[in-house]
Coordinates of C-alpha atoms and ligand atoms in Angstrom, one line a residue:
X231 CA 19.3 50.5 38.2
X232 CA 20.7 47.0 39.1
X233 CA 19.0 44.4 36.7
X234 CA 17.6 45.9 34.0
X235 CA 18.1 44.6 30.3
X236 CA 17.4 46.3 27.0
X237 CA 16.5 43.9 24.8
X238 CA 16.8 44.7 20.9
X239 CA 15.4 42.3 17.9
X240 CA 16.4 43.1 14.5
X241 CA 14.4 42.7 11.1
X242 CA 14.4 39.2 11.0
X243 CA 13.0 38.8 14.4
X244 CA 9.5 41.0 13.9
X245 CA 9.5 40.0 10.2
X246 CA 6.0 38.6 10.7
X247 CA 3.3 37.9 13.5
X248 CA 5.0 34.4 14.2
X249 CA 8.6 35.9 14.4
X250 CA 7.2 38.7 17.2
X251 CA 5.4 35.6 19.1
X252 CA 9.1 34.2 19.4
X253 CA 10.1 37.5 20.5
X254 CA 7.5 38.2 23.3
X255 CA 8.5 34.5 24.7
X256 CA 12.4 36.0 24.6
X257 CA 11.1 39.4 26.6
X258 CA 8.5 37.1 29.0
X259 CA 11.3 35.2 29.8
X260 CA 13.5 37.8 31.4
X261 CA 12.0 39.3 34.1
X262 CA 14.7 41.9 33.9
X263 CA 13.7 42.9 30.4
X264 CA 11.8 46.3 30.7
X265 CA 13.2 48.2 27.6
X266 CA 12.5 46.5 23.8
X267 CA 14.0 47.8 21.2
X268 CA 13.1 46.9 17.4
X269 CA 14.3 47.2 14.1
X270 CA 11.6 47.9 11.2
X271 CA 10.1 44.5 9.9
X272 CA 12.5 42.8 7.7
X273 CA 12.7 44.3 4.4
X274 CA 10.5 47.3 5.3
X275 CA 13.7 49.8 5.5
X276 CA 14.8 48.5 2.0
X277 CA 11.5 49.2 0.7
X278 CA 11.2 52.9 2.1
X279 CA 14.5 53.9 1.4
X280 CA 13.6 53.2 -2.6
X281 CA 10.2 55.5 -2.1
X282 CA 12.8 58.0 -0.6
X283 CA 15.4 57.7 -3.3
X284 CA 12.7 59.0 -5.3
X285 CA 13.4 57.6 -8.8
X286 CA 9.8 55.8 -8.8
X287 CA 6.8 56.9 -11.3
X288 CA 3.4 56.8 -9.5
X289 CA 3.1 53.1 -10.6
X290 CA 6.4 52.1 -9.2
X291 CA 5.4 53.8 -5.5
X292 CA 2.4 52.2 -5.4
X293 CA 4.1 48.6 -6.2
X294 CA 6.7 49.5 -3.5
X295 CA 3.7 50.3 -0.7
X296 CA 1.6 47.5 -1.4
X297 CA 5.1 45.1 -0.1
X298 CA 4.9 47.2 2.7
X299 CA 1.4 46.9 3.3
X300 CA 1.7 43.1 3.0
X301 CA 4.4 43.2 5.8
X302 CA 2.1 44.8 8.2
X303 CA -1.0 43.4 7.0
X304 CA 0.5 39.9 7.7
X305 CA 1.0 40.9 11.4
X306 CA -2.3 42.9 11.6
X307 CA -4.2 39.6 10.7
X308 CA -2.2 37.7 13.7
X309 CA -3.3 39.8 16.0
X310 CA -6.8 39.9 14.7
X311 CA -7.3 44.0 13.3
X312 CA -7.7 45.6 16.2
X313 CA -9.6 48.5 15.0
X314 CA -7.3 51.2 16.6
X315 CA -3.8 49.7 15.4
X316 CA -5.3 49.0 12.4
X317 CA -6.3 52.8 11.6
X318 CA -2.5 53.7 12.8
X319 CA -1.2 51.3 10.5
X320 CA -3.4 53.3 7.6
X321 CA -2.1 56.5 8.8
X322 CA 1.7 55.1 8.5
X323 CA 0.7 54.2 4.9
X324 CA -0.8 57.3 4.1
X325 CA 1.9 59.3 5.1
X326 CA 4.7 56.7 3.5
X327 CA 2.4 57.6 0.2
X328 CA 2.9 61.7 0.3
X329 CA 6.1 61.4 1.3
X330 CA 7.2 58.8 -1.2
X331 CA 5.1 61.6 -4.0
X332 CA 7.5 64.4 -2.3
X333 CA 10.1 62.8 -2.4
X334 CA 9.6 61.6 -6.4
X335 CA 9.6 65.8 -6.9
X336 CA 12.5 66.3 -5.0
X337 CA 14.1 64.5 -2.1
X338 CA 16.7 65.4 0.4
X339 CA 18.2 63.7 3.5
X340 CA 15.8 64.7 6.2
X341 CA 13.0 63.7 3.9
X342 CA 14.8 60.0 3.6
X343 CA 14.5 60.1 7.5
X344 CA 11.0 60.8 7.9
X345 CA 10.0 58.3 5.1
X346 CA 12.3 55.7 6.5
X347 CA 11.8 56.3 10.4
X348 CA 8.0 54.7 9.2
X349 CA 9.8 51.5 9.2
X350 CA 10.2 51.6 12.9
X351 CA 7.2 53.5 14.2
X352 CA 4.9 50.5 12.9
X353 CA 6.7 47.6 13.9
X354 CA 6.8 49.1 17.6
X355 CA 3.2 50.0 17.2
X356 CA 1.9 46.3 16.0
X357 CA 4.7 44.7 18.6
X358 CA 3.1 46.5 21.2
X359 CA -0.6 45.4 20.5
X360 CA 0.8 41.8 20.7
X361 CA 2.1 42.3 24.3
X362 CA -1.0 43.6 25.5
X363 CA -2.9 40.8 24.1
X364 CA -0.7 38.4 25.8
X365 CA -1.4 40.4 28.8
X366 CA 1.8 42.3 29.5
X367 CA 1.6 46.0 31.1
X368 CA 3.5 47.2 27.6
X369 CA 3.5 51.0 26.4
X370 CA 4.9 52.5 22.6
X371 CA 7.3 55.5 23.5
X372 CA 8.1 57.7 20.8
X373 CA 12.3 57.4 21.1
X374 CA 12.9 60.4 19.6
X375 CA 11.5 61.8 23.1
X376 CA 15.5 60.8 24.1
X377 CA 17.4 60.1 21.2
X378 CA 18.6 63.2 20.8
X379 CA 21.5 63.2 17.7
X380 CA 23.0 65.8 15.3
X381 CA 21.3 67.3 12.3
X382 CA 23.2 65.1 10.1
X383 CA 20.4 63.2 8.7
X384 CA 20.9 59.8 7.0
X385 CA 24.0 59.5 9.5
X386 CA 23.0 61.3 12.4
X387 CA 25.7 60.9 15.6
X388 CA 23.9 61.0 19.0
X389 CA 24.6 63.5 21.7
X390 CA 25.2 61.5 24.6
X391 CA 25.1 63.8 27.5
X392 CA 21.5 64.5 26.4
X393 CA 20.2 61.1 25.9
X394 CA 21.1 60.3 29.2
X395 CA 19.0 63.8 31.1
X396 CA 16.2 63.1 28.9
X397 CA 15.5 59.0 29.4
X398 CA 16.1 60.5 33.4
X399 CA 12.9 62.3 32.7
X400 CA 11.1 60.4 30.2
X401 CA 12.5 57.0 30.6
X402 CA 13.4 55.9 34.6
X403 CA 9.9 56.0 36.0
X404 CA 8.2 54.5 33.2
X405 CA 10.7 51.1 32.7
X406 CA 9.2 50.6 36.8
X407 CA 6.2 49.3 36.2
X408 CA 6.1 48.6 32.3
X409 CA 7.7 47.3 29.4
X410 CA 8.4 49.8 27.3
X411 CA 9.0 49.2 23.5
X412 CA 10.6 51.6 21.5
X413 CA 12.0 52.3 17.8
X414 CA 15.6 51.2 17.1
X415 CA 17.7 53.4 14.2
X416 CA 15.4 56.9 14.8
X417 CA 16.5 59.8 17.0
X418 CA 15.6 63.8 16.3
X419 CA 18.2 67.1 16.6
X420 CA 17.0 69.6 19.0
X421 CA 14.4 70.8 16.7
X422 CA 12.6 67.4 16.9
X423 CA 13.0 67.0 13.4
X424 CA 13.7 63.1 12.7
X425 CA 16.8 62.1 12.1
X426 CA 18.5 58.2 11.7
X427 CA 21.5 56.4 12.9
X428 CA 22.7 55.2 9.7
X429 CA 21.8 51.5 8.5
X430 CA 21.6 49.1 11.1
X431 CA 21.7 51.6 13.3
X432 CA 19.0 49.3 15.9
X433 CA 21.4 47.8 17.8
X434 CA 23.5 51.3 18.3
X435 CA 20.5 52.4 19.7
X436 CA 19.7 49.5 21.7
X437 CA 23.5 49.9 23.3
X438 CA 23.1 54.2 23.6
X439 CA 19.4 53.7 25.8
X440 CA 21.1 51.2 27.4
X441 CA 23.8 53.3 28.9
X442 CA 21.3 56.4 29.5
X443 CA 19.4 54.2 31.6
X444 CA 22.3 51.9 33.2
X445 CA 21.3 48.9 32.2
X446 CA 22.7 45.5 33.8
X447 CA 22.5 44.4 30.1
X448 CA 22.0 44.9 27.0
X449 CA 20.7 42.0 24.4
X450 CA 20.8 41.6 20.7
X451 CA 18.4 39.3 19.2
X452 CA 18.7 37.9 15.7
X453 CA 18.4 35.1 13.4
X454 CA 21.6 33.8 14.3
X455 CA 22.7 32.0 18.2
X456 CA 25.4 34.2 18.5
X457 CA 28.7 35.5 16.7
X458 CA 30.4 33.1 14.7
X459 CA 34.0 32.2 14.1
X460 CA 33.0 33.0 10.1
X461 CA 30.1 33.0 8.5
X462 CA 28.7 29.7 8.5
X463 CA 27.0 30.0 5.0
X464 CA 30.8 30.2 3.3
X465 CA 32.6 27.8 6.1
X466 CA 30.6 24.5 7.6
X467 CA 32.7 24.2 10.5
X468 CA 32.0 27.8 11.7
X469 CA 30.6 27.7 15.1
X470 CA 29.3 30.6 17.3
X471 CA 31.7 32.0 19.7
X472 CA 30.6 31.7 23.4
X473 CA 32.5 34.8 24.4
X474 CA 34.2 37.9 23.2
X475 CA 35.7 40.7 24.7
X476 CA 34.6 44.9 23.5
X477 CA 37.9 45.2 21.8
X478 CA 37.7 42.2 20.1
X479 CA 33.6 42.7 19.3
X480 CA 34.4 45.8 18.3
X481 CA 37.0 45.4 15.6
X482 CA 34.8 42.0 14.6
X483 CA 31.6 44.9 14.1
X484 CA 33.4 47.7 12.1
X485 CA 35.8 44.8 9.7
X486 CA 33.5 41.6 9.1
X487 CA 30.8 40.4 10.7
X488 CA 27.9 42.2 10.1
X489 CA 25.8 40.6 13.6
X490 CA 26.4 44.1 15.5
X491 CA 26.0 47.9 13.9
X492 CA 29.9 48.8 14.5
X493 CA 29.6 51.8 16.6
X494 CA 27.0 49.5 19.6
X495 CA 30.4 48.6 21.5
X496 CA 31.3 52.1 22.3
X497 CA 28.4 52.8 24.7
X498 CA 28.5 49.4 26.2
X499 CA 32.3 49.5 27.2
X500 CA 31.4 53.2 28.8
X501 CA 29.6 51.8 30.9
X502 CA 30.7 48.0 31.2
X503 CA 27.4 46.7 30.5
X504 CA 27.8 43.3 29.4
X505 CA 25.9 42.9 25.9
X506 CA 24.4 39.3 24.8
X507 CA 23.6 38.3 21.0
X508 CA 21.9 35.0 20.2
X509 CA 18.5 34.1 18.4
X510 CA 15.2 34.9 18.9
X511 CA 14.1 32.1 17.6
X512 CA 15.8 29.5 19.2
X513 CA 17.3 31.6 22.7
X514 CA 18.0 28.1 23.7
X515 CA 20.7 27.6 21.3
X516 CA 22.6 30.3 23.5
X517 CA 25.0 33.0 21.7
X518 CA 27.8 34.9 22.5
X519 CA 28.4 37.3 25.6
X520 CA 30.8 40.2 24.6
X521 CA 32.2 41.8 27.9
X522 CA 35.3 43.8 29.3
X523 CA 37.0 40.5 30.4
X524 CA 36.5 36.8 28.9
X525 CA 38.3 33.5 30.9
X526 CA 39.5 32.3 27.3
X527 CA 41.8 35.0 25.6
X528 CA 43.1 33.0 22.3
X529 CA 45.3 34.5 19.5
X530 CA 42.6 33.6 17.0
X531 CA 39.0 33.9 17.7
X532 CA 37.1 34.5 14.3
X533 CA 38.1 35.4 10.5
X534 CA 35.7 37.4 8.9
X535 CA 35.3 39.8 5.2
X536 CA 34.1 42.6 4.3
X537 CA 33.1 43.2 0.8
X538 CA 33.0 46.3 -1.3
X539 CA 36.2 48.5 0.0
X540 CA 37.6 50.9 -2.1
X541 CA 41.6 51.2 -2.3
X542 CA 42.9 55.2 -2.5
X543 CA 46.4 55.6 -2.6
X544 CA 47.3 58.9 -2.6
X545 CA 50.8 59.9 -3.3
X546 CA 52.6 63.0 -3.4
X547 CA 56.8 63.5 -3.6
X548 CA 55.9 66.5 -1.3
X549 CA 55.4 64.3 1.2
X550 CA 59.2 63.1 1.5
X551 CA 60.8 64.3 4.7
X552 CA 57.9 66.6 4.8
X553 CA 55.9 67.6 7.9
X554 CA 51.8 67.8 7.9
X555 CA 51.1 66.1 5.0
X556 CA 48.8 63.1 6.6
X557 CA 46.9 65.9 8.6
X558 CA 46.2 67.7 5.4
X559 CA 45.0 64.6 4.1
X560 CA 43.0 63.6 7.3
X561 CA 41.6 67.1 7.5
X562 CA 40.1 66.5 3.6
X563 CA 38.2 63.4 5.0
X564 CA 37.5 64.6 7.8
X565 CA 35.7 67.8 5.9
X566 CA 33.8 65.1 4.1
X567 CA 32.8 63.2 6.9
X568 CA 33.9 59.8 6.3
X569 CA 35.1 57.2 8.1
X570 CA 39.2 55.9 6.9
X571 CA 39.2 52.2 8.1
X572 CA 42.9 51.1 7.0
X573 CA 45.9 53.0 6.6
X574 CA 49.3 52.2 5.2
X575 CA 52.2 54.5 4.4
X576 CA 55.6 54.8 2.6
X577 CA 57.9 57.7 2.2
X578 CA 55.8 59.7 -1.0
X579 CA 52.2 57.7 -0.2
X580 CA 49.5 56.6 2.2
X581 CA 47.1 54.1 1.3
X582 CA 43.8 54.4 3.3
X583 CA 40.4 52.0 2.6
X584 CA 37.0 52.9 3.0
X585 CA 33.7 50.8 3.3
X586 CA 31.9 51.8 -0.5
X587 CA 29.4 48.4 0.8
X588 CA 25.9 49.1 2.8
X589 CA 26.6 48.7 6.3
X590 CA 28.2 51.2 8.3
X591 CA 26.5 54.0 5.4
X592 CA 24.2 56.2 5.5
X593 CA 20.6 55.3 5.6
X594 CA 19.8 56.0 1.6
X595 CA 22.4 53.7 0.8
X596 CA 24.1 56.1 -1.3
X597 CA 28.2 55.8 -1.6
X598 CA 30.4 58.1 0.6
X599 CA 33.1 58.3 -1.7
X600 CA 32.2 61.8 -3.4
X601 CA 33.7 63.6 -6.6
X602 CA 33.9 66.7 -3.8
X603 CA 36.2 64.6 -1.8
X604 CA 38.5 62.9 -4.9
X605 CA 38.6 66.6 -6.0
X606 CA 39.6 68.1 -2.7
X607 CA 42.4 65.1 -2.4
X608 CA 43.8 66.1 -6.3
X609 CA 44.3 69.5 -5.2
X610 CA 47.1 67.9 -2.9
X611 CA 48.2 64.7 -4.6
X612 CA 47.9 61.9 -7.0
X613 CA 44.9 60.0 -6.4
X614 CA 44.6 56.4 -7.3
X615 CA 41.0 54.5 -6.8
X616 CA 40.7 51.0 -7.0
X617 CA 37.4 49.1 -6.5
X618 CA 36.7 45.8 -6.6
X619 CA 38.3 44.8 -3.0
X620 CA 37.5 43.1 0.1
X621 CA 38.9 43.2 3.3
X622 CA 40.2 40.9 5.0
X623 CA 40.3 40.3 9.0
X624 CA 41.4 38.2 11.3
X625 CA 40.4 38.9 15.3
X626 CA 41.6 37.8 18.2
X627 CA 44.2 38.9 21.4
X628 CA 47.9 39.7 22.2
X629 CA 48.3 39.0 18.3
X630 CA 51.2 41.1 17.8
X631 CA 52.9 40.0 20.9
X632 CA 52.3 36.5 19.8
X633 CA 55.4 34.8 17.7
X634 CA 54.6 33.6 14.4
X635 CA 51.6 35.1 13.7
X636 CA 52.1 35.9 10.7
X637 CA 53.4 33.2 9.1
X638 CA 50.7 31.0 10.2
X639 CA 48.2 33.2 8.4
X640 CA 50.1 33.8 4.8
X641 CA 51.3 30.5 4.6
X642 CA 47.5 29.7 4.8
X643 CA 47.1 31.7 1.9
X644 CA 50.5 32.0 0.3
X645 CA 49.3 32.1 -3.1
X646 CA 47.3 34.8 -2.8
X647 CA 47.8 38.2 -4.2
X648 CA 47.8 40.6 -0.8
X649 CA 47.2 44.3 -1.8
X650 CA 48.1 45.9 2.0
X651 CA 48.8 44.5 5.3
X652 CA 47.6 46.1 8.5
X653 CA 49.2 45.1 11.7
X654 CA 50.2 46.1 14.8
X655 CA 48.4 49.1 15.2
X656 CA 45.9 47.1 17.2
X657 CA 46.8 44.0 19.6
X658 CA 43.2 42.5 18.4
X659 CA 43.6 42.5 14.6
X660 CA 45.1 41.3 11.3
X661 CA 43.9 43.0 8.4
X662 CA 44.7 42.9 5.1
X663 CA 43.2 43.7 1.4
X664 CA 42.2 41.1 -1.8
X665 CA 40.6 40.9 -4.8
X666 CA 37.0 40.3 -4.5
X667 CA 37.5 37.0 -6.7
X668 CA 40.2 35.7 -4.0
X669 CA 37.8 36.5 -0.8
X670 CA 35.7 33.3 -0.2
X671 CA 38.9 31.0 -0.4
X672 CA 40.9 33.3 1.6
X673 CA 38.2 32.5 4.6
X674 CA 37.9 28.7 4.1
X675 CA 41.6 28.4 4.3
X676 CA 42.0 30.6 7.3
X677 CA 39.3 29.1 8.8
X678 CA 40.8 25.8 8.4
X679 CA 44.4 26.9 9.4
X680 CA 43.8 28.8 12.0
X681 CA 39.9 28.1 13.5
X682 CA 38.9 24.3 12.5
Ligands
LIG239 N1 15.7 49.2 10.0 C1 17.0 49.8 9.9 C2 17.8 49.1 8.8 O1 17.3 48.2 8.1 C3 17.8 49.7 11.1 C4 18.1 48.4 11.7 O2 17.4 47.4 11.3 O3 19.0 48.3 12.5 O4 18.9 49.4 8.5
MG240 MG1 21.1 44.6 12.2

């Protein structure tokens, strides 16, 4: 269908009645907008995922669900306690209550899901009460109606092919005549059981209905206009970048900034849809368009960190002249289902990253890095882990066609201890690792060098 937008707001956008007024005024404003998406209010996810961990004694629950209820009560009171939202709400918090006492026995991932997926199913609830009282034709749909995914709860990867029959069925006729607002981060396997996308995982799912459904667009809204050059809390002269290409968005997603769930990109360059991040609280500001083509195509767009990254470096003298040894090692990780960001070899070792921090993980928050996987890798080699890193990124086009690239970046930073260099490998992309201590100042200089 030509012109229709999926609009998605995150946390910080329904973190209160005021918040979702601002975000009805975003939706109103776009005639085109028939699909909302939301995230859970703004520190509700945080709060559930500690009721699932399931380390709390009765007293500690209860402290947890009364924040929660203050969240929703907040909104409840905006809208005036509608008597029928306001018994849903109660069911939500009964259910969060056994769930978070299950889960203290004995918790496992599908229970996380269900606990956390309440984060979701209330803001949607509440946001949709406030567009009927502004007068809109709005209806709640249950997602998980089309978001089907694997069973791999806490990290659950959606199956594409059926998303897009089932929002044909469930989803086309309805986005006619309504708006329809539905949960970010939630899907279900093909039992229906609930599952999530992994943290962050709103705007993935923002991007995956928008391609089921061909959107003409897809838009993020946050608390920031746009996608900045660097994060303007460490750098002053960081401005937002008007636009970005998918290749460049998408290694700016899975390296630094954390605007954008890494994996949204993908369904949006499927299908070209153009995708549009700015602030619901000021959409005037603007933000940044991220599309297939941009007019501007500089070497250096933005510089951005990503904390947390653990260092393996895995050697074996096997490995000399040897054939098969980097698929063995792949194949481990790949048994263990996580993600390698960086790799670097030599003749007897590889050295490979991967993201110990919170976004990109799974929805309990709980590290990837296993003893089952550091045990299946010392079968075959040496294993060295170091901690304590953070990766560095620098994004923009042609950069490895582009003469002195390099230079200009290290002599930015030439006394700086650089644990591994990747480059090359992707036309859009500098990346290398430093100590945590050394990240900050790596940025501000970059930024300066390279950006101001
Ligand atoms: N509510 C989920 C989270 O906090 C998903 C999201 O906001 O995108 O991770
Ligand atoms: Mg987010």
């Amino acid at each position: 269908m030509s012109n229709l937008c999926v609009a998605k707001f995150g946390g910080s956008s329904v973190a209160n009645y005021e918040a979702m007024q601002n975000c009805a005024n975003v939706v109103l404003g776009n005639p085109a907008t028939h699909v909302v998406v939301l995230s859970a209010s703004s520190g509700v996810t945080n709060l559930l995922v500690e009721l699932a961990n399931g380390q709390l004694d009765k007293e500690g629950q209860e402290a947890v669900i009364q924040k929660i209820i203050a969240i929703q009560e907040n909104i409840l009171e905006g809208l005036g306690h509608p008597k029928e939202i306001t018994e849903e709400i109660e069911k939500h918090i009964k259910d969060i209550r056994a769930l978070a006492h299950e889960a203290s026995m004995q918790t496992n991932t599908a229970l996380v899901d269900r606990i956390i997926s309440n984060g979701e199913l209330m803001s949607t609830k509440l946001f949709t009460e406030l567009m009927k009282q502004r007068g809109v034709k709005a209806c709640w749909f249950d997602v998980r109606k089309v978001m089907r995914t694997d069973s791999v709860f806490g990290r659950a990867a959606p199956i594409i092919e059926v998303i897009r029959t089932q929002a044909g069925q469930e989803l086309a006729n309805l986005v006619k005549d309504h708006i329809v607002i539905t949960q970010g981060f939630i899907g279900a396997n093909a039992e229906g059981r609930t599952t999530t996308l992994g943290r962050g995982g709103s705007d993935y799912s923002a991007a995956l209905i928008g391609e089921a459904i061909d959107a003409s667009e897809v838009e993020i809204w946050t608390d920031v206009p746009g996608i900045y050059t660097t994060d303007p809390r460490l750098v002053s002269t960081a401005h937002p970048i008007p636009e970005l290409t998918f290749d460049e968005a998408a290694e700016m997603a899975t390296f630094g900034a954390k605007v954008l769930h890494p994996a949204t990109i993908q369904p949006a360059s499927r299908r070209n849809i153009p995708v549009f991040v700015g602030s619901s609280k000021n959409p005037a500001a603007g933000g940044t368009w991220i599309r297939t083509e941009t007019q501007s195509k500089p070497t250096f767009r933005a510089v951005a960190m990503r904390k947390d990254q653990v260092l393996l470096t895995l050697k074996s003298f096997k490995m000399a002249g040897a054939c098969g040894f980097m698929a063995t090692i792949f194949g481990i990780f790949a048994k263990h289902g996580l993600s390698v960001d960086l790799v670097t070899t030599s003749e007897v070792s590889i050295a490979i990253t991967v993201d110990n921090g919170f976004s990109g993980g799974n929805s309990d928050g709980k590290s990837s890095l296993s003893d089952a996987l550091l045990n299946d890798l010392r079968e075959v080699c040496n294993v060295t882990v170091e901690e304590g890193l953070t990766l560095i990124a620098i994004i923009g086009n042609d950069m490895s066609y582009s003469t002195g690239t390099g230079s200009k970046v290290f002599s930015a930073i030439f006394d700086v201890n650089v644990r591994m260099i990747c480059y090359g490998a992707s036309l859009h992309s500098l990346c290398f690792l430093v100590d945590a201590k050394d990240g900050d100042e790596v940025i501000k200089r970059l930024h300066v060098h390279l950006l101001d």
